[in-house]
Coordinates of C-alpha atoms and ligand atoms in Angstrom, one line a residue:
M933 CA 133.2 320.8 56.4
A934 CA 136.8 320.8 55.5
G935 CA 137.5 319.6 59.6
I936 CA 135.5 316.3 58.8
A937 CA 136.9 315.6 55.5
G938 CA 140.4 316.1 56.4
L939 CA 139.5 313.8 59.5
N940 CA 137.9 310.9 57.2
K941 CA 140.9 311.6 55.0
K942 CA 143.1 310.1 57.7
L943 CA 140.4 307.7 59.6
N944 CA 140.4 306.2 56.0
K945 CA 144.2 306.1 55.9
L946 CA 144.4 304.7 59.1
Y947 CA 141.8 301.7 59.4
G948 CA 141.4 301.4 55.4
G949 CA 137.9 302.7 55.7
R950 CA 136.5 300.4 58.3
I951 CA 135.3 303.8 60.5
R952 CA 134.0 307.1 59.5
A953 CA 133.0 310.2 61.3
E954 CA 129.8 312.4 60.4
N955 CA 128.5 315.3 62.0
G956 CA 125.6 314.5 64.4
D957 CA 123.5 317.7 65.9
G958 CA 125.9 319.5 68.1
Y959 CA 128.5 315.8 68.1
L960 CA 130.8 314.7 66.4
R961 CA 129.4 310.7 65.4
L962 CA 132.4 307.7 64.4
T963 CA 130.5 304.3 63.3
G964 CA 131.6 301.4 61.6
A965 CA 133.6 298.2 63.0
L966 CA 137.1 297.9 64.4
S967 CA 138.4 294.5 66.6
E968 CA 140.6 296.6 68.8
W969 CA 140.1 298.0 71.7
N970 CA 143.4 300.9 70.9
D971 CA 142.6 301.6 67.7
I972 CA 139.0 302.9 68.4
V973 CA 140.5 305.0 71.4
R974 CA 143.1 306.3 68.7
A975 CA 140.8 307.0 66.4
G976 CA 138.3 308.8 69.1
L977 CA 141.2 311.1 70.6
L978 CA 142.4 312.0 66.8
S979 CA 138.8 313.0 65.8
A980 CA 138.3 314.8 69.0
K981 CA 141.4 317.4 68.1
Y982 CA 139.0 317.8 64.7
T983 CA 136.5 319.3 66.5
K984 CA 135.2 321.5 69.3
R985 CA 132.0 319.5 69.5
G986 CA 132.0 316.3 72.0
V987 CA 133.1 312.8 70.2
V988 CA 130.4 310.2 70.3
N989 CA 131.7 306.8 69.9
D990 CA 129.3 303.9 67.8
I991 CA 132.4 301.9 66.2
V992 CA 131.0 298.7 67.0
F993 CA 134.2 296.9 68.9
T994 CA 133.9 293.2 67.2
G995 CA 137.0 292.5 68.9
A996 CA 135.3 290.7 72.2
A997 CA 131.7 291.2 74.0
I998 CA 131.9 294.8 76.3
P999 CA 130.1 293.2 79.7
P1000 CA 127.1 295.2 81.1
A1001 CA 127.2 296.9 84.1
R1002 CA 127.4 294.7 87.4
L1003 CA 123.9 295.2 88.8
P1004 CA 123.1 294.5 92.4
P1005 CA 121.9 291.1 93.3
L1006 CA 118.3 292.4 94.7
S1007 CA 115.0 293.9 93.9
D1008 CA 112.5 295.1 96.1
L1009 CA 109.8 298.4 95.8
S1010 CA 111.4 300.4 98.7
L1011 CA 111.2 303.2 96.7
E1012 CA 108.4 302.8 94.4
G1013 CA 106.4 306.1 94.2
L1014 CA 109.6 308.4 95.4
R1015 CA 108.8 311.9 94.3
P1016 CA 112.5 313.1 95.5
D1017 CA 113.5 316.6 94.0
V1018 CA 116.7 315.8 93.0
L1019 CA 117.8 312.0 91.8
I1020 CA 121.5 311.7 92.1
I1021 CA 122.9 308.7 90.3
G1022 CA 126.4 307.5 91.6
G1023 CA 127.9 307.4 94.8
G1024 CA 131.6 308.2 94.1
V1025 CA 133.2 311.3 95.4
V1026 CA 130.9 313.4 93.0
G1027 CA 127.9 312.1 93.7
C1028 CA 128.4 312.7 97.2
A1029 CA 130.1 315.8 97.1
I1030 CA 126.4 316.7 95.2
A1031 CA 124.3 315.1 97.5
R1032 CA 125.8 317.3 100.8
E1033 CA 125.4 320.6 98.9
P1034 CA 122.2 321.0 97.7
M1035 CA 121.1 320.3 101.4
R1036 CA 121.8 324.0 101.7
Y1037 CA 118.2 325.0 100.5
K1038 CA 115.4 323.0 101.1
L1039 CA 115.5 320.4 98.6
D1040 CA 114.8 316.5 99.0
I1041 CA 117.5 314.5 97.8
L1042 CA 117.6 311.0 96.7
L1043 CA 121.3 309.2 96.1
V1044 CA 121.3 305.9 94.1
E1045 CA 124.2 303.9 93.9
K1046 CA 124.6 300.4 92.7
E1047 CA 127.0 299.0 94.7
H1048 CA 126.3 297.7 98.2
D1049 CA 129.0 300.6 99.7
L1050 CA 130.2 304.4 98.6
A1051 CA 133.4 304.6 96.4
M1052 CA 133.4 301.1 94.9
H1053 CA 134.8 302.3 92.2
A1054 CA 137.3 305.3 90.6
S1055 CA 136.8 307.3 94.0
G1056 CA 137.9 304.4 96.2
R1057 CA 140.9 303.6 93.8
N1058 CA 142.8 306.3 93.3
D1059 CA 146.0 308.3 94.7
G1060 CA 144.0 310.7 96.9
M1061 CA 146.3 313.5 95.6
V1062 CA 144.9 317.1 95.9
H1063 CA 146.5 317.8 92.9
P1064 CA 147.8 321.1 92.1
G1065 CA 147.0 321.2 88.4
I1066 CA 150.6 321.1 87.1
D1067 CA 149.4 319.6 83.7
L1068 CA 146.1 321.1 83.1
K1069 CA 145.7 323.5 80.3
A1070 CA 143.7 327.0 80.4
G1071 CA 140.3 326.6 79.1
Q1072 CA 139.5 323.4 79.9
I1073 CA 137.2 322.6 82.1
K1074 CA 139.0 320.3 84.5
K1075 CA 141.4 323.3 85.2
K1076 CA 138.9 325.6 86.5
Y1077 CA 137.7 323.0 88.8
N1078 CA 140.8 321.5 90.3
D1079 CA 142.1 324.9 90.9
R1080 CA 139.2 326.1 92.8
G1081 CA 138.4 322.2 94.6
N1082 CA 141.9 322.6 95.6
R1083 CA 141.4 325.9 97.4
M1084 CA 138.1 324.2 99.2
Y1085 CA 139.8 321.2 100.9
P1086 CA 141.2 322.9 103.9
R1087 CA 137.9 324.2 105.1
L1088 CA 135.5 321.1 103.7
C1089 CA 137.8 318.5 105.5
R1090 CA 137.5 320.3 108.7
E1091 CA 133.9 320.7 108.8
L1092 CA 133.8 317.1 107.9
G1093 CA 136.4 315.9 110.2
V1094 CA 138.2 314.2 107.7
Q1095 CA 142.0 314.1 107.4
F1096 CA 143.8 316.3 104.9
R1097 CA 147.0 318.2 104.5
Y1098 CA 149.0 319.9 102.2
T1099 CA 152.4 318.2 101.5
G1100 CA 153.7 319.7 98.7
Q1101 CA 154.7 317.5 95.1
Y1102 CA 158.7 317.7 94.2
V1103 CA 158.6 316.6 90.8
C1104 CA 162.4 315.6 90.1
F1105 CA 164.8 316.3 87.0
T1106 CA 167.8 314.3 86.7
N1107 CA 170.8 315.4 85.0
G1108 CA 172.6 318.3 85.4
W1109 CA 171.4 319.8 82.1
M1110 CA 168.0 319.4 83.0
K1111 CA 168.1 322.6 86.0
G1112 CA 167.5 324.2 82.8
V1113 CA 164.5 323.0 81.8
A1114 CA 163.5 322.8 85.7
L1115 CA 164.1 326.8 85.7
L1116 CA 162.0 327.5 82.6
S1117 CA 158.9 325.2 83.6
L1118 CA 158.9 326.9 86.5
L1119 CA 158.8 330.0 84.6
Y1120 CA 155.6 328.5 82.8
W1121 CA 153.8 327.4 85.7
K1122 CA 154.5 331.1 87.8
F1123 CA 152.6 332.3 84.2
M1124 CA 149.9 329.4 84.9
N1125 CA 149.3 330.9 88.9
I1126 CA 150.4 328.1 90.0
P1127 CA 152.8 328.3 93.5
A1128 CA 156.0 327.1 92.7
E1129 CA 159.2 326.7 94.2
Y1130 CA 162.9 325.6 92.2
L1131 CA 165.3 323.7 94.8
G1132 CA 168.8 322.5 94.0
R1133 CA 169.9 319.2 95.2
R1134 CA 171.4 320.3 98.8
K1135 CA 167.7 321.9 99.4
L1136 CA 166.3 319.3 97.8
L1137 CA 167.6 316.6 100.6
E1138 CA 167.0 318.4 103.5
R1139 CA 162.9 317.7 102.3
E1140 CA 163.1 314.5 101.1
P1141 CA 166.8 312.8 102.1
R1142 CA 166.3 309.8 100.7
L1143 CA 166.1 310.3 96.5
A1144 CA 168.3 309.1 94.1
G1145 CA 171.8 310.0 93.6
D1146 CA 171.4 311.4 90.2
V1147 CA 168.6 313.6 91.2
S1148 CA 169.7 317.2 90.4
C1149 CA 167.0 319.4 90.9
A1150 CA 162.9 319.6 92.0
L1151 CA 160.3 322.1 91.3
C1152 CA 158.0 322.3 94.5
F1153 CA 154.5 322.7 94.3
P1154 CA 152.9 323.2 97.7
T1155 CA 149.4 323.1 97.0
A1156 CA 149.2 319.6 96.6
G1157 CA 147.9 317.5 99.4
V1158 CA 147.1 314.3 100.6
I1159 CA 143.4 312.5 101.6
C1160 CA 141.8 309.5 101.6
P1161 CA 139.3 309.6 99.2
Y1162 CA 136.5 306.7 100.0
G1163 CA 137.0 308.8 103.7
L1164 CA 136.5 311.6 102.2
T1165 CA 133.2 310.6 100.0
I1166 CA 131.5 308.5 103.0
A1167 CA 131.9 311.6 105.3
L1168 CA 130.5 314.0 102.3
A1169 CA 127.8 311.4 102.2
E1170 CA 127.3 310.9 105.6
N1171 CA 127.0 314.6 106.3
A1172 CA 124.3 314.3 103.6
A1173 CA 122.3 311.7 105.1
S1174 CA 122.3 313.8 109.1
N1175 CA 121.1 316.8 106.7
G1176 CA 118.3 314.8 105.6
A1177 CA 119.3 313.2 102.0
R1178 CA 118.0 309.9 101.3
I1179 CA 121.0 307.2 100.6
S1180 CA 120.2 304.0 98.3
L1181 CA 122.3 301.7 98.5
D1182 CA 122.3 298.2 96.0
T1183 CA 120.2 300.7 93.8
A1184 CA 120.6 300.6 90.1
V1185 CA 119.3 303.2 87.7
T1186 CA 118.2 300.7 84.7
G1187 CA 115.9 302.8 82.7
M1188 CA 114.0 306.3 82.1
E1189 CA 110.6 307.2 80.7
L1190 CA 110.5 311.1 78.7
E1191 CA 107.8 313.0 77.8
N1192 CA 108.6 316.1 75.5
S1193 CA 111.9 316.2 76.3
K1194 CA 111.8 315.9 80.2
I1195 CA 112.2 312.7 82.1
V1196 CA 109.2 311.5 83.7
S1197 CA 109.9 308.7 86.0
V1198 CA 113.7 306.7 86.4
Q1199 CA 113.3 302.6 86.3
T1200 CA 115.5 301.2 89.8
N1201 CA 115.6 297.9 90.7
R1202 CA 114.1 298.8 93.6
G1203 CA 111.0 300.3 92.6
K1204 CA 110.1 303.6 89.6
V1205 CA 111.1 307.1 91.1
Y1206 CA 109.7 310.8 89.6
P1207 CA 112.3 312.9 90.0
R1208 CA 111.9 316.6 89.2
L1209 CA 115.5 316.7 88.3
V1210 CA 118.6 313.5 87.8
I1211 CA 122.1 314.1 88.2
N1212 CA 124.1 311.6 86.2
A1213 CA 127.4 311.1 88.6
A1214 CA 127.7 307.4 87.6
G1215 CA 131.8 307.1 86.4
V1216 CA 132.4 304.9 84.0
F1217 CA 128.6 304.3 83.3
S1218 CA 127.6 308.2 82.5
E1219 CA 127.1 307.7 79.5
D1220 CA 124.7 305.0 79.9
I1221 CA 123.0 307.1 81.6
A1222 CA 123.0 309.8 78.9
R1223 CA 121.7 307.3 76.6
M1224 CA 118.9 306.5 78.7
A1225 CA 117.8 310.1 78.8
K1226 CA 118.7 310.7 75.5
D1227 CA 121.2 313.4 76.0
R1228 CA 123.8 311.8 75.2
Y1229 CA 127.3 314.2 73.4
F1230 CA 130.0 312.3 75.2
S1231 CA 131.4 308.9 75.1
I1232 CA 133.6 307.6 77.6
H1233 CA 137.0 305.4 77.5
P1234 CA 137.6 303.9 80.3
R1235 CA 141.4 303.8 81.6
K1236 CA 143.0 301.6 83.9
G1237 CA 145.3 302.5 86.7
T1238 CA 147.7 300.4 88.7
N1239 CA 148.6 301.5 92.8
M1240 CA 150.9 299.9 95.6
I1241 CA 150.6 300.1 98.7
L1242 CA 153.6 299.6 101.0
D1243 CA 154.6 298.8 104.6
K1244 CA 154.7 301.6 106.8
K1245 CA 158.1 301.0 107.1
A1246 CA 158.9 301.8 104.6
A1247 CA 157.3 305.6 105.1
K1248 CA 160.1 307.1 105.6
E1249 CA 161.4 306.9 102.1
V1250 CA 159.5 310.0 101.4
W1251 CA 157.6 312.1 103.7
T1252 CA 155.7 314.4 100.6
I1253 CA 154.7 313.7 97.0
V1254 CA 157.4 313.1 95.3
S1255 CA 157.6 312.4 91.0
P1256 CA 160.0 312.1 88.3
L1257 CA 159.4 314.4 85.5
N1258 CA 158.0 312.6 82.2
I1259 CA 156.7 314.4 79.3
A1260 CA 155.7 311.3 77.5
D1261 CA 153.4 310.3 80.1
V1262 CA 151.9 313.4 80.3
V1263 CA 150.9 313.9 76.5
K1264 CA 150.9 310.7 75.1
A1265 CA 149.3 308.7 77.7
H1266 CA 146.7 311.4 79.2
S1267 CA 148.4 310.4 82.5
K1268 CA 150.0 312.4 85.1
G1269 CA 152.8 309.8 85.1
G1270 CA 152.5 308.7 88.7
G1271 CA 154.9 309.0 91.9
I1272 CA 155.0 308.2 95.4
I1273 CA 152.8 309.8 97.9
H1274 CA 153.0 309.6 102.0
T1275 CA 149.5 308.9 102.7
V1276 CA 147.5 310.7 105.0
D1277 CA 147.9 306.8 107.1
D1278 CA 151.5 307.0 107.2
N1279 CA 151.5 303.7 104.2
L1280 CA 153.1 304.6 100.9
L1281 CA 151.5 304.7 97.7
V1282 CA 153.4 304.0 94.4
G1283 CA 151.7 304.5 91.1
P1284 CA 149.4 304.5 89.2
D1285 CA 149.8 303.5 85.1
A1286 CA 147.4 303.9 82.7
V1287 CA 146.6 301.8 80.2
E1288 CA 143.2 301.9 78.1
T1289 CA 140.6 298.8 78.8
Y1290 CA 137.0 298.4 77.5
E1291 CA 136.1 296.6 80.3
R1292 CA 134.7 299.2 82.6
E1293 CA 134.2 297.2 86.5
N1294 CA 137.5 294.9 85.8
F1295 CA 139.4 295.7 88.8
A1296 CA 141.7 292.7 88.4
T1297 CA 145.3 294.3 88.7
A1298 CA 148.2 292.8 86.4
R1299 CA 151.5 291.6 87.3
E1300 CA 153.2 293.5 84.8
S1301 CA 151.6 297.0 85.9
V1302 CA 153.1 296.3 89.2
K1303 CA 156.3 295.6 88.0
R1304 CA 156.5 297.9 85.2
T1305 CA 155.4 300.9 88.0
L1306 CA 157.8 299.9 90.8
A1307 CA 160.3 299.9 88.7
K1308 CA 159.4 303.2 87.6
Q1309 CA 159.1 305.1 90.5
R1310 CA 162.4 302.8 92.5
A1311 CA 163.8 305.2 89.7
T1312 CA 163.4 308.3 92.0
V1313 CA 163.7 306.6 95.5
P1314 CA 164.9 303.2 94.9
G1315 CA 164.8 302.6 98.8
I1316 CA 161.2 301.0 97.8
G1317 CA 161.1 297.9 96.6
E1318 CA 158.7 294.5 96.3
R1319 CA 159.3 293.3 99.9
D1320 CA 157.1 296.7 100.8
I1321 CA 153.6 296.4 99.2
I1322 CA 151.4 294.9 101.1
T1323 CA 148.5 295.3 98.9
Y1324 CA 148.0 296.8 95.3
F1325 CA 144.9 298.2 93.3
T1326 CA 143.4 298.9 90.2
G1327 CA 140.6 301.6 88.9
I1328 CA 139.1 302.8 86.2
R1329 CA 138.7 306.5 85.0
A1330 CA 135.9 307.9 82.9
A1331 CA 137.8 309.8 80.3
T1332 CA 135.9 311.5 77.5
F1333 CA 138.0 311.5 74.1
E1334 CA 137.9 315.0 75.0
E1335 CA 140.1 314.1 77.6
D1336 CA 137.8 316.9 80.0
F1337 CA 134.8 317.0 82.1
Y1338 CA 131.9 316.8 81.0
I1339 CA 129.6 319.3 83.4
S1340 CA 126.6 320.5 81.9
F1341 CA 123.0 321.0 81.5
G1342 CA 121.1 318.6 79.3
R1343 CA 121.0 319.7 75.7
S1344 CA 118.1 317.5 74.6
T1345 CA 116.6 316.7 78.0
E1346 CA 115.6 319.6 80.2
N1347 CA 115.6 318.2 83.5
I1348 CA 119.1 316.4 83.3
I1349 CA 122.4 317.7 85.0
H1350 CA 126.1 315.5 83.9
A1351 CA 129.1 315.0 86.2
A1352 CA 130.5 313.3 83.7
G1353 CA 133.4 312.2 82.1
I1354 CA 135.3 312.9 85.6
Q1355 CA 138.8 311.5 85.3
S1356 CA 141.8 312.8 87.3
P1357 CA 141.3 315.2 88.8
G1358 CA 137.9 314.1 90.3
I1359 CA 139.1 314.1 93.9
T1360 CA 140.3 317.5 94.0
A1361 CA 137.6 318.7 91.2
A1362 CA 134.8 317.5 93.6
P1363 CA 134.2 319.9 96.1
A1364 CA 133.8 323.0 93.5
I1365 CA 131.9 320.5 91.0
A1366 CA 129.0 320.0 93.9
G1367 CA 129.1 324.1 94.6
D1368 CA 128.0 324.6 90.9
V1369 CA 126.3 322.2 90.2
S1370 CA 123.7 322.5 93.3
A1371 CA 123.5 326.2 92.4
W1372 CA 122.4 325.2 89.2
A1373 CA 119.5 323.0 90.5
A1374 CA 118.7 324.9 93.3
K1375 CA 117.5 327.7 90.7
Y1376 CA 116.0 325.4 88.3
L1377 CA 114.1 323.7 91.1
G1378 CA 113.6 327.3 92.4
A1379 CA 114.9 326.2 95.9
K1380 CA 115.0 328.3 98.8
A1381 CA 117.7 328.4 101.4
N1382 CA 118.0 325.8 103.8
A1383 CA 119.1 327.8 107.9
A1384 CA 118.7 324.5 109.2
F1385 CA 121.7 322.9 107.1
D1386 CA 124.8 321.9 109.3
P1387 CA 128.0 321.0 107.7
I1388 CA 129.7 320.0 110.7
R1389 CA 130.6 316.0 110.6
K1390 CA 131.6 313.9 114.2
P1391 CA 134.1 311.6 112.5
I1392 CA 134.9 308.6 114.9
V1393 CA 137.4 308.8 117.3
R1394 CA 140.9 306.9 116.4
T1395 CA 141.8 306.2 120.1
A1396 CA 145.6 305.2 119.1
E1397 CA 145.6 309.0 118.2
L1398 CA 144.3 310.3 121.2
P1399 CA 146.3 311.7 124.1
P1400 CA 147.2 309.4 126.9
D1401 CA 144.7 310.8 129.4
E1402 CA 142.2 310.9 126.9
R1403 CA 142.6 307.4 125.9
D1404 CA 142.9 306.4 129.5
S1405 CA 139.5 308.5 130.4
L1406 CA 137.5 307.6 127.2
I1407 CA 138.7 303.7 127.8
R1408 CA 137.3 303.9 131.7
K1409 CA 133.9 305.4 130.5
D1410 CA 133.8 302.7 127.5
P1411 CA 135.5 300.1 127.8
D1412 CA 135.1 298.9 124.4
Y1413 CA 137.6 301.4 123.2
G1414 CA 140.4 299.9 125.2
E1415 CA 140.3 296.0 123.7
I1416 CA 142.2 296.1 120.4
V1417 CA 141.3 294.0 117.7
C1418 CA 143.6 295.1 114.7
R1419 CA 146.9 295.3 116.1
C1420 CA 148.5 296.5 112.9
E1421 CA 146.6 299.6 112.6
E1422 CA 145.6 299.4 116.4
I1423 CA 141.9 299.6 116.7
S1424 CA 139.3 299.2 118.7
R1425 CA 136.2 297.5 119.2
G1426 CA 134.6 301.0 119.9
E1427 CA 135.4 302.0 116.7
V1428 CA 134.3 299.2 114.8
R1429 CA 131.1 299.7 116.8
D1430 CA 131.1 303.2 115.6
A1431 CA 131.4 302.3 112.4
L1432 CA 128.4 300.4 112.4
R1433 CA 126.2 302.6 113.3
R1434 CA 126.9 306.0 111.1
S1435 CA 124.2 307.9 109.1
V1436 CA 125.4 306.0 105.7
P1437 CA 124.6 302.1 106.9
C1438 CA 127.3 299.7 107.1
D1439 CA 127.7 296.3 107.2
T1440 CA 130.0 294.6 105.7
L1441 CA 133.8 293.7 106.5
D1442 CA 135.3 296.2 103.7
G1443 CA 132.9 298.6 104.7
V1444 CA 134.1 298.4 108.2
K1445 CA 137.8 298.4 106.9
R1446 CA 137.0 301.2 104.7
R1447 CA 135.8 303.1 107.3
V1448 CA 138.4 302.3 110.5
R1449 CA 141.1 300.6 108.9
P1450 CA 141.0 297.1 110.8
G1451 CA 142.4 294.7 107.8
M1452 CA 144.5 298.0 106.2
G1453 CA 147.9 297.2 107.6
R1454 CA 150.7 294.5 106.9
C1455 CA 148.5 291.3 107.7
Q1456 CA 145.7 292.4 105.4
G1457 CA 143.2 291.6 107.9
G1458 CA 144.6 288.1 108.5
F1459 CA 144.0 288.4 112.3
C1460 CA 141.4 290.6 112.6
G1461 CA 138.7 289.8 110.1
P1462 CA 137.2 287.1 112.0
L1463 CA 137.0 289.8 115.1
V1464 CA 135.7 292.2 112.9
T1465 CA 132.8 289.7 111.6
R1466 CA 131.9 288.3 114.8
I1467 CA 131.4 292.2 116.1
I1468 CA 129.2 293.0 112.8
A1469 CA 127.4 289.9 113.6
E1470 CA 126.6 290.9 117.2
E1471 CA 126.0 294.4 116.8
L1472 CA 123.2 294.0 114.0
N1473 CA 122.4 290.8 115.6
I1474 CA 122.2 288.8 113.0
P1475 CA 124.2 284.9 112.1
L1476 CA 127.9 285.0 111.0
E1477 CA 127.2 283.7 108.6
A1478 CA 125.0 286.4 107.0
V1479 CA 128.1 289.0 107.4
R1480 CA 129.2 289.4 103.8
K1481 CA 133.1 290.8 102.9
S1482 CA 132.0 293.9 100.3
S1483 CA 129.1 293.0 98.6
L1484 CA 125.8 291.3 98.9
D1485 CA 127.1 288.1 97.3
S1486 CA 130.4 287.8 98.8
R1487 CA 130.2 285.0 101.3
I1488 CA 132.6 284.8 104.1
L1489 CA 131.4 281.9 106.0
L1490 CA 129.3 279.4 105.0
G1491 CA 128.4 277.0 107.6
D1492 CA 130.6 275.3 110.7
T1493 CA 133.2 273.1 109.0
K1494 CA 132.2 269.9 111.9
S1495 CA 129.0 269.7 113.2
A1496 CA 129.2 270.5 116.5
G1497 CA 132.2 273.1 116.0
V1498 CA 132.2 276.9 115.5
S1499 CA 132.5 278.8 112.8
V1500 CA 135.4 281.1 112.9
Ligands
FAD2768 C1 144.4 305.1 89.4 C2 143.5 306.2 89.6 C3 144.2 307.3 90.7 C4 143.7 308.5 90.3 N1 144.6 309.5 91.5 C5 143.3 310.9 91.5 C6 144.1 311.8 92.4 O1 145.1 311.3 92.6 N2 143.8 313.0 92.8 C7 142.7 313.0 91.9 O2 142.1 314.4 92.1 N3 141.6 312.4 91.0 C8 142.1 310.6 91.3 N4 141.9 310.0 90.0 C9 140.7 310.3 89.8 C10 139.2 310.4 90.8 O3 139.4 309.3 91.2 C11 137.8 310.0 89.7 O4 137.9 311.4 88.6 C12 136.6 310.3 90.7 O5 137.0 309.8 91.9 C13 135.7 310.1 89.8 O6 134.6 310.2 90.9 P1 132.8 310.0 90.1 O7 132.3 310.0 91.7 O8 132.7 310.4 89.0 O9 133.1 308.6 89.8 P2 133.2 307.1 90.7 O10 133.7 307.1 91.9 O11 133.5 306.1 89.7 O12 131.5 307.1 91.0 C14 130.2 306.9 89.8 C15 129.8 306.2 91.0 O13 128.5 305.5 90.2 C16 127.9 304.0 89.9 N5 127.0 303.7 89.3 C17 127.4 303.4 87.9 N6 126.2 303.6 87.2 C18 125.0 303.1 87.9 C19 123.4 302.9 87.8 N7 123.4 302.9 86.5 N8 122.7 303.3 88.6 C20 123.5 303.5 90.3 N9 124.7 303.7 90.3 C21 125.7 303.6 88.9 C22 129.2 303.3 90.4 O14 128.9 302.2 90.9 C23 130.4 304.4 91.0 O15 130.4 303.7 92.6 C24 142.5 308.9 89.8 C25 141.9 308.2 89.3 C26 142.2 306.9 89.1 C27 141.4 305.5 88.0

């Protein structure tokens, strides 16, 4: 085949014969050995341009040992022998959206997540932007799901009681001569059916008054929105659980048995289960799941992104979503270039960048990422600075070499659906992906509609946001809502208690933080941490020392400092 010969010629030239491409059955396989991870990524991305098939990476990376998946530190038989209709692997936004949708059918659903809580990987470490789809190309799978998913947000969030708003995204152009480029690109986006509006500097400053002096104009994309991504993920799972889905945390899939091209059993650290259908929503580990299922037609190259959260004092610097236009980012780094986002919780979020990595769970934040990202975004909004940063975090995208989602029934194995390669805009796309995947699952399993499905989830009341008279009467009924434990975010004891009594279990300091926000403010839990720890211990009737920060092995308190003293 001319294509693969040409590719091998190019790979030879670039890597001196150390790697080769060959055609597999329905995929293109790369083999050989390289010591630089970025070379492997470049080879994969290059190969994807030469084929319409998926690129499967079997190049041995000799530069370092790729760490295996972290497994939960427990083992029991609590799931042994279960026979769910559907086993969903992964409790990110995609897995949780998929867990909720099939509850519209009479199906027995089990979702397993290897971490101690939901949304611990990409779904809890992103920008929370509902994308208008401006960087996506016609024909991409991610475009189809992004556009559909975006439109589903208002209704979905109403049903789940999750905050969401269309803020609009302002892509800013500097220098006068860029106006022509802005007007030309406006035509392009209109042609792509993406609502867009041109704003000259005067009009733009009416909406975003603190932009840099050299911002000459912007394109506004009104269908861009903001959401709390881990809040959404947890809400999806809670609604699925209230409708009967079983969510099993600290549960990792470690192997599968197949017979006649069908998965017959799935091994976990909590026993062997026998699902009729498996759904792979394992993020950066989705390739490992595909390998276990003998159905590997794609490879993942993880890509890190770092974000900063700024103090609410800086919130007035940006009211919407503001980003600089950087064509090089979109084309070369497969990133949207980042921006500054006014979140649903009234913080500014700044970032992210895009750095390739072979470590799929190393969420450490590099100082240079913070510095570089802040400097880049300050060029558009000079009023933000390092002193405003209250925290930062890093997430890892699960990119394929095709830079597209891989959403498909198994090709070699009959009873698996992959929802893999879900990099950005996976938050935006998740509701639409879930719609399709659950319809396929219902058809495959011959499931009937479930008239009892209730799409409504009652959110935890946010006392500080209630009108004074409602707050008053709530506190009169239950004084716990009047006892403030987190002063930065104004969170009451009642709200913390509510977070511990939901349909998906929560028993950690970080779990409470992600549900009702104590510890999210300027002091980052310095004041409320000990109080929340005590409420968790009291509510769950466990010793203070048994309360964990995030995972089963993240201890907070080791014991009394003095023999007769108290722990906190
Ligand atoms: C920095 C950054 C910014 C982003 N910004 C945006 C944005 O603004 N808007 C947007 O739409 N998208 C954004 N994205 C993309 C979005 O976050 C992801 O596409 C989405 O979260 C992917 O969800 P997921 O459920 O597929 O994967 P994950 O959230 O990664 O979930 C996969 C889960 O599977 C679990 N798992 C893995 N292996 C196993 C196993 N063997 N057994 C059991 N469980 C397992 C993992 O623990 C993990 O929890 C961003 C991503 C990053 C990193």
